[in-house]
mmCIF file of C-alpha atoms in Angstrom:
data_model
loop_
_atom_site.group_PDB
_atom_site.id
_atom_site.type_symbol
_atom_site.label_atom_id
_atom_site.label_comp_id
_atom_site.label_asym_id
_atom_site.label_seq_id
_atom_site.Cartn_x
_atom_site.Cartn_y
_atom_site.Cartn_z
ATOM 1 C CA ASP A 22 -3.438 9.366 -129.693
ATOM 2 C CA GLN A 23 -3.009 7.218 -132.795
ATOM 3 C CA GLN A 24 0.017 4.957 -132.749
ATOM 4 C CA VAL A 25 -0.504 3.844 -136.353
ATOM 5 C CA LYS A 26 -1.463 6.492 -138.883
ATOM 6 C CA GLN A 27 -2.576 6.226 -142.474
ATOM 7 C CA ASN A 28 -2.817 9.826 -143.521
ATOM 8 C CA SER A 29 -4.388 9.249 -146.929
ATOM 9 C CA PRO A 30 -8.005 8.140 -146.618
ATOM 10 C CA SER A 31 -8.174 7.372 -150.314
ATOM 11 C CA LEU A 32 -6.006 6.765 -153.370
ATOM 12 C CA SER A 33 -6.930 6.429 -157.024
ATOM 13 C CA VAL A 34 -4.594 4.702 -159.489
ATOM 14 C CA GLN A 35 -4.807 3.667 -163.124
ATOM 15 C CA GLU A 36 -4.751 -0.052 -163.906
ATOM 16 C CA GLY A 37 -1.220 -1.265 -164.612
ATOM 17 C CA ARG A 38 0.447 1.527 -162.647
ATOM 18 C CA ILE A 39 2.005 1.312 -159.207
ATOM 19 C CA SER A 40 -0.051 1.867 -156.048
ATOM 20 C CA ILE A 41 1.846 3.116 -153.012
ATOM 21 C CA LEU A 42 0.089 3.085 -149.664
ATOM 22 C CA ASN A 43 1.805 4.716 -146.721
ATOM 23 C CA CYS A 44 1.738 4.169 -142.986
ATOM 24 C CA ASP A 45 3.491 5.928 -140.104
ATOM 25 C CA TYR A 46 3.841 4.773 -136.532
ATOM 26 C CA THR A 47 4.915 6.403 -133.315
ATOM 27 C CA ASN A 48 5.865 3.498 -131.033
ATOM 28 C CA SER A 49 9.501 2.556 -131.608
ATOM 29 C CA MET A 50 8.900 -0.717 -129.765
ATOM 30 C CA PHE A 51 6.712 -2.102 -132.539
ATOM 31 C CA ASP A 52 8.533 -5.055 -134.080
ATOM 32 C CA TYR A 53 6.067 -6.612 -136.493
ATOM 33 C CA PHE A 54 4.004 -4.921 -139.169
ATOM 34 C CA LEU A 55 1.213 -6.223 -141.348
ATOM 35 C CA TRP A 56 -1.034 -5.103 -144.160
ATOM 36 C CA TYR A 57 -4.622 -6.266 -144.434
ATOM 37 C CA LYS A 58 -7.064 -5.803 -147.286
ATOM 38 C CA LYS A 59 -10.780 -5.402 -146.745
ATOM 39 C CA TYR A 60 -13.647 -5.650 -149.217
ATOM 40 C CA PRO A 61 -17.098 -4.293 -148.282
ATOM 41 C CA ALA A 62 -19.134 -6.565 -145.996
ATOM 42 C CA GLU A 63 -16.163 -8.866 -145.469
ATOM 43 C CA GLY A 64 -13.564 -9.160 -142.739
ATOM 44 C CA PRO A 65 -10.009 -7.999 -143.370
ATOM 45 C CA THR A 66 -7.728 -10.539 -145.004
ATOM 46 C CA PHE A 67 -4.019 -10.779 -144.377
ATOM 47 C CA LEU A 68 -1.869 -9.566 -147.246
ATOM 48 C CA ILE A 69 1.772 -9.314 -146.252
ATOM 49 C CA SER A 70 3.914 -8.734 -143.177
ATOM 50 C CA ILE A 71 7.404 -7.612 -142.248
ATOM 51 C CA SER A 72 9.526 -8.049 -139.159
ATOM 52 C CA SER A 73 11.513 -5.109 -137.832
ATOM 53 C CA ILE A 74 14.746 -6.961 -138.578
ATOM 54 C CA LYS A 75 14.037 -6.579 -142.290
ATOM 55 C CA ASP A 76 13.541 -3.557 -144.495
ATOM 56 C CA LYS A 77 11.765 -5.227 -147.390
ATOM 57 C CA ASN A 78 9.469 -8.167 -147.981
ATOM 58 C CA GLU A 79 8.114 -9.152 -151.353
ATOM 59 C CA ASP A 80 5.267 -11.451 -152.325
ATOM 60 C CA GLY A 81 4.296 -11.407 -155.973
ATOM 61 C CA ARG A 82 2.895 -8.015 -156.909
ATOM 62 C CA PHE A 83 3.049 -6.842 -153.287
ATOM 63 C CA THR A 84 6.120 -5.411 -151.570
ATOM 64 C CA VAL A 85 6.305 -3.879 -148.128
ATOM 65 C CA PHE A 86 9.124 -1.511 -147.236
ATOM 66 C CA LEU A 87 10.064 -0.615 -143.672
ATOM 67 C CA ASN A 88 12.086 2.452 -142.688
ATOM 68 C CA LYS A 89 12.635 2.123 -138.949
ATOM 69 C CA SER A 90 14.485 5.395 -138.530
ATOM 70 C CA ALA A 91 11.565 7.261 -140.070
ATOM 71 C CA LYS A 92 8.979 4.981 -138.412
ATOM 72 C CA HIS A 93 7.407 4.562 -141.804
ATOM 73 C CA LEU A 94 6.274 1.658 -143.907
ATOM 74 C CA SER A 95 4.740 1.458 -147.326
ATOM 75 C CA LEU A 96 2.957 -1.098 -149.440
ATOM 76 C CA HIS A 97 3.684 -1.171 -153.156
ATOM 77 C CA ILE A 98 1.352 -2.937 -155.550
ATOM 78 C CA VAL A 99 2.624 -3.304 -159.084
ATOM 79 C CA PRO A 100 1.025 -3.655 -161.504
ATOM 80 C CA SER A 101 -2.257 -2.541 -159.941
ATOM 81 C CA GLN A 102 -5.416 -4.373 -160.991
ATOM 82 C CA PRO A 103 -9.088 -3.405 -160.642
ATOM 83 C CA GLY A 104 -9.521 -6.333 -158.214
ATOM 84 C CA ASP A 105 -7.089 -4.625 -155.877
ATOM 85 C CA SER A 106 -9.711 -1.961 -155.179
ATOM 86 C CA ALA A 107 -10.359 -2.273 -151.430
ATOM 87 C CA VAL A 108 -9.561 -0.652 -148.118
ATOM 88 C CA TYR A 109 -6.018 -1.366 -146.960
ATOM 89 C CA PHE A 110 -5.174 -1.375 -143.260
ATOM 90 C CA CYS A 111 -1.716 -1.098 -141.814
ATOM 91 C CA ALA A 112 -1.209 -2.814 -138.437
ATOM 92 C CA ALA A 113 1.593 -3.107 -135.909
ATOM 93 C CA SER A 114 2.377 -5.186 -132.875
ATOM 94 C CA GLY A 115 5.012 -5.476 -130.177
ATOM 95 C CA GLY A 116 6.172 -3.089 -127.505
ATOM 96 C CA GLY A 117 4.482 -4.976 -124.746
ATOM 97 C CA SER A 118 1.097 -4.959 -126.448
ATOM 98 C CA GLN A 119 0.730 -8.680 -126.018
ATOM 99 C CA GLY A 120 -2.673 -9.072 -127.541
ATOM 100 C CA ASN A 121 -3.172 -5.729 -129.137
ATOM 101 C CA LEU A 122 -2.588 -5.490 -132.859
ATOM 102 C CA ILE A 123 -2.865 -1.752 -133.520
ATOM 103 C CA PHE A 124 -4.582 -0.802 -136.774
ATOM 104 C CA GLY A 125 -4.561 2.383 -138.785
ATOM 105 C CA LYS A 126 -7.802 3.867 -140.100
ATOM 106 C CA GLY A 127 -7.268 2.468 -143.565
ATOM 107 C CA THR A 128 -6.765 3.800 -147.094
ATOM 108 C CA LYS A 129 -9.380 3.155 -149.741
ATOM 109 C CA LEU A 130 -7.667 2.212 -152.993
ATOM 110 C CA SER A 131 -9.523 2.536 -156.272
ATOM 111 C CA VAL A 132 -7.892 1.060 -159.368
ATOM 112 C CA LYS A 133 -9.460 2.429 -162.550
ATOM 113 C CA PRO A 134 -9.560 0.233 -165.671
ATOM 114 C CA GLY B 19 -15.975 -23.795 -144.487
ATOM 115 C CA ALA B 20 -12.781 -23.543 -142.499
ATOM 116 C CA GLY B 21 -12.901 -19.808 -141.837
ATOM 117 C CA VAL B 22 -13.917 -17.762 -138.806
ATOM 118 C CA SER B 23 -17.687 -17.712 -138.491
ATOM 119 C CA GLN B 24 -19.645 -14.941 -136.784
ATOM 120 C CA SER B 25 -23.326 -14.745 -135.998
ATOM 121 C CA PRO B 26 -25.581 -12.992 -136.454
ATOM 122 C CA SER B 27 -24.315 -11.115 -139.488
ATOM 123 C CA ASN B 28 -26.665 -8.236 -138.705
ATOM 124 C CA LYS B 29 -28.357 -7.225 -135.475
ATOM 125 C CA VAL B 30 -30.727 -4.341 -134.891
ATOM 126 C CA THR B 31 -31.637 -3.707 -131.286
ATOM 127 C CA GLU B 32 -33.309 -1.058 -129.218
ATOM 128 C CA LYS B 33 -31.313 1.127 -126.882
ATOM 129 C CA GLY B 34 -31.126 -0.454 -123.446
ATOM 130 C CA LYS B 35 -31.412 -4.053 -124.597
ATOM 131 C CA ASP B 36 -28.666 -6.645 -124.170
ATOM 132 C CA VAL B 37 -27.056 -8.334 -127.173
ATOM 133 C CA GLU B 38 -24.841 -11.363 -127.563
ATOM 134 C CA LEU B 39 -22.494 -11.834 -130.488
ATOM 135 C CA ARG B 40 -20.943 -15.175 -131.300
ATOM 136 C CA CYS B 41 -17.642 -16.182 -132.856
ATOM 137 C CA ASP B 42 -16.531 -19.626 -134.028
ATOM 138 C CA PRO B 43 -12.785 -19.486 -134.653
ATOM 139 C CA ILE B 44 -10.805 -21.684 -137.002
ATOM 140 C CA SER B 45 -10.374 -25.123 -135.473
ATOM 141 C CA GLY B 46 -7.090 -25.420 -133.612
ATOM 142 C CA HIS B 47 -6.524 -21.679 -133.303
ATOM 143 C CA THR B 48 -5.637 -20.905 -129.716
ATOM 144 C CA ALA B 49 -5.758 -17.124 -129.953
ATOM 145 C CA LEU B 50 -9.012 -15.231 -130.448
ATOM 146 C CA TYR B 51 -9.536 -11.491 -130.776
ATOM 147 C CA TRP B 52 -12.486 -9.137 -130.815
ATOM 148 C CA TYR B 53 -12.261 -5.828 -132.649
ATOM 149 C CA ARG B 54 -14.855 -3.288 -133.662
ATOM 150 C CA GLN B 55 -15.000 -0.795 -136.487
ATOM 151 C CA SER B 56 -17.168 2.240 -136.113
ATOM 152 C CA LEU B 57 -18.162 4.291 -139.146
ATOM 153 C CA GLY B 58 -15.119 6.000 -140.645
ATOM 154 C CA GLN B 59 -12.770 4.579 -138.047
ATOM 155 C CA GLY B 60 -10.075 1.948 -137.998
ATOM 156 C CA LEU B 61 -10.244 -1.335 -136.175
ATOM 157 C CA GLU B 62 -10.443 -0.856 -132.421
ATOM 158 C CA PHE B 63 -9.088 -3.661 -130.254
ATOM 159 C CA LEU B 64 -11.475 -4.962 -127.593
ATOM 160 C CA ILE B 65 -10.162 -8.188 -126.051
ATOM 161 C CA TYR B 66 -7.730 -11.034 -126.649
ATOM 162 C CA PHE B 67 -8.091 -14.657 -125.557
ATOM 163 C CA GLN B 68 -5.361 -17.260 -125.381
ATOM 164 C CA GLY B 69 -7.224 -20.492 -124.780
ATOM 165 C CA ASN B 70 -10.044 -19.684 -122.385
ATOM 166 C CA SER B 71 -8.266 -16.915 -120.529
ATOM 167 C CA ALA B 72 -8.147 -13.249 -121.488
ATOM 168 C CA PRO B 73 -4.665 -11.829 -120.824
ATOM 169 C CA ASP B 74 -5.620 -8.540 -122.430
ATOM 170 C CA LYS B 75 -9.053 -7.035 -122.066
ATOM 171 C CA SER B 76 -7.814 -3.468 -122.041
ATOM 172 C CA GLY B 77 -9.889 -2.445 -125.038
ATOM 173 C CA LEU B 78 -13.320 -3.130 -123.590
ATOM 174 C CA PRO B 79 -14.879 0.351 -123.563
ATOM 175 C CA SER B 80 -16.983 -0.023 -120.415
ATOM 176 C CA ASP B 81 -18.248 -2.512 -117.888
ATOM 177 C CA ARG B 82 -21.277 -3.036 -120.106
ATOM 178 C CA PHE B 83 -19.006 -5.089 -122.357
ATOM 179 C CA SER B 84 -17.920 -8.601 -121.456
ATOM 180 C CA ALA B 85 -16.655 -11.632 -123.312
ATOM 181 C CA GLU B 86 -16.016 -15.242 -122.607
ATOM 182 C CA ARG B 87 -14.544 -18.200 -124.378
ATOM 183 C CA THR B 88 -15.303 -21.804 -123.594
ATOM 184 C CA GLY B 89 -13.560 -25.021 -124.553
ATOM 185 C CA GLY B 90 -10.812 -23.023 -126.190
ATOM 186 C CA SER B 91 -13.170 -22.489 -129.084
ATOM 187 C CA VAL B 92 -16.404 -20.485 -129.298
ATOM 188 C CA SER B 93 -16.461 -16.967 -127.898
ATOM 189 C CA THR B 94 -19.360 -14.681 -127.095
ATOM 190 C CA LEU B 95 -19.218 -10.914 -126.736
ATOM 191 C CA THR B 96 -22.039 -9.513 -124.629
ATOM 192 C CA ILE B 97 -23.081 -5.885 -124.561
ATOM 193 C CA GLN B 98 -25.499 -4.966 -121.802
ATOM 194 C CA ARG B 99 -27.858 -1.985 -121.887
ATOM 195 C CA THR B 100 -26.810 -1.080 -125.413
ATOM 196 C CA GLN B 101 -26.281 2.555 -126.346
ATOM 197 C CA GLN B 102 -26.356 4.186 -129.775
ATOM 198 C CA GLU B 103 -22.580 4.674 -129.699
ATOM 199 C CA ASP B 104 -22.224 0.879 -129.560
ATOM 200 C CA SER B 105 -23.361 0.735 -133.198
ATOM 201 C CA ALA B 106 -20.447 -0.686 -135.190
ATOM 202 C CA VAL B 107 -19.207 -3.767 -137.000
ATOM 203 C CA TYR B 108 -17.847 -6.222 -134.463
ATOM 204 C CA LEU B 109 -15.086 -8.387 -135.911
ATOM 205 C CA CYS B 110 -13.681 -11.583 -134.501
ATOM 206 C CA ALA B 111 -10.319 -13.000 -135.525
ATOM 207 C CA SER B 112 -8.308 -16.065 -134.627
ATOM 208 C CA SER B 113 -4.701 -17.103 -134.916
ATOM 209 C CA TYR B 114 -2.920 -20.415 -134.402
ATOM 210 C CA ARG B 115 -0.443 -18.793 -132.062
ATOM 211 C CA ASP B 116 -0.585 -15.090 -131.199
ATOM 212 C CA MET B 117 -0.055 -11.793 -132.942
ATOM 213 C CA SER B 118 3.141 -13.060 -134.539
ATOM 214 C CA ALA B 119 0.950 -15.170 -136.788
ATOM 215 C CA PRO B 120 -1.516 -13.440 -139.115
ATOM 216 C CA LEU B 121 -5.036 -13.019 -137.840
ATOM 217 C CA HIS B 122 -7.903 -14.576 -139.763
ATOM 218 C CA PHE B 123 -11.023 -12.437 -139.528
ATOM 219 C CA GLY B 124 -14.670 -13.323 -139.763
ATOM 220 C CA ASN B 125 -17.068 -11.177 -141.783
ATOM 221 C CA GLY B 126 -18.268 -9.400 -138.672
ATOM 222 C CA THR B 127 -21.575 -8.620 -137.012
ATOM 223 C CA ARG B 128 -23.094 -5.269 -137.930
ATOM 224 C CA LEU B 129 -24.796 -3.979 -134.792
ATOM 225 C CA THR B 130 -27.270 -1.130 -135.044
ATOM 226 C CA VAL B 131 -28.712 0.335 -131.858
ATOM 227 C CA THR B 132 -31.833 2.397 -132.479
#
């Protein structure tokens, strides 16, 4: 029973174009959402987060959108760069899960030069 | 380096043996987490420490798994009588507060049980 779902295991995008990574969740009590990026043989690194009181958070080329009614969030990367090629994990917390940050299975992004 | 340090980076062990994985969190970080990632899967929560106590150990898969943290710093994850399904990358993360602050992950320990 996955509470955080990333339904696309992979995504391929041309350099300079927009990358859109999607994430759905089932627990309406989640109140904080994060995106992590992971390169091979390294631990995930924090990218960007959003609180449930907001619907958008922007940091440079990265923007996260939250649609609470649809229980959906997305990460936009524009323009995409080859160095963005990595696995992106969506994560959520809250709803009484004091120590449990729930992760999706990840989406592997490939940015082609 | 000021990041989260995990050792060993790789561990190959025979089925039935015990293993101990170590995590050195970022200095001053009170929260410490253990996750694991099996092949093709997402990150699976194991246990959370705040200081030396573990308010959430709900993710430990069986009583063969245990973890402790001493001095509010170093943590060890012990797996007794390892099984092949324990093979995974075990990731440790720390945070200066709790989940409301981003987690900083180590590079993980890749455990292979033969």
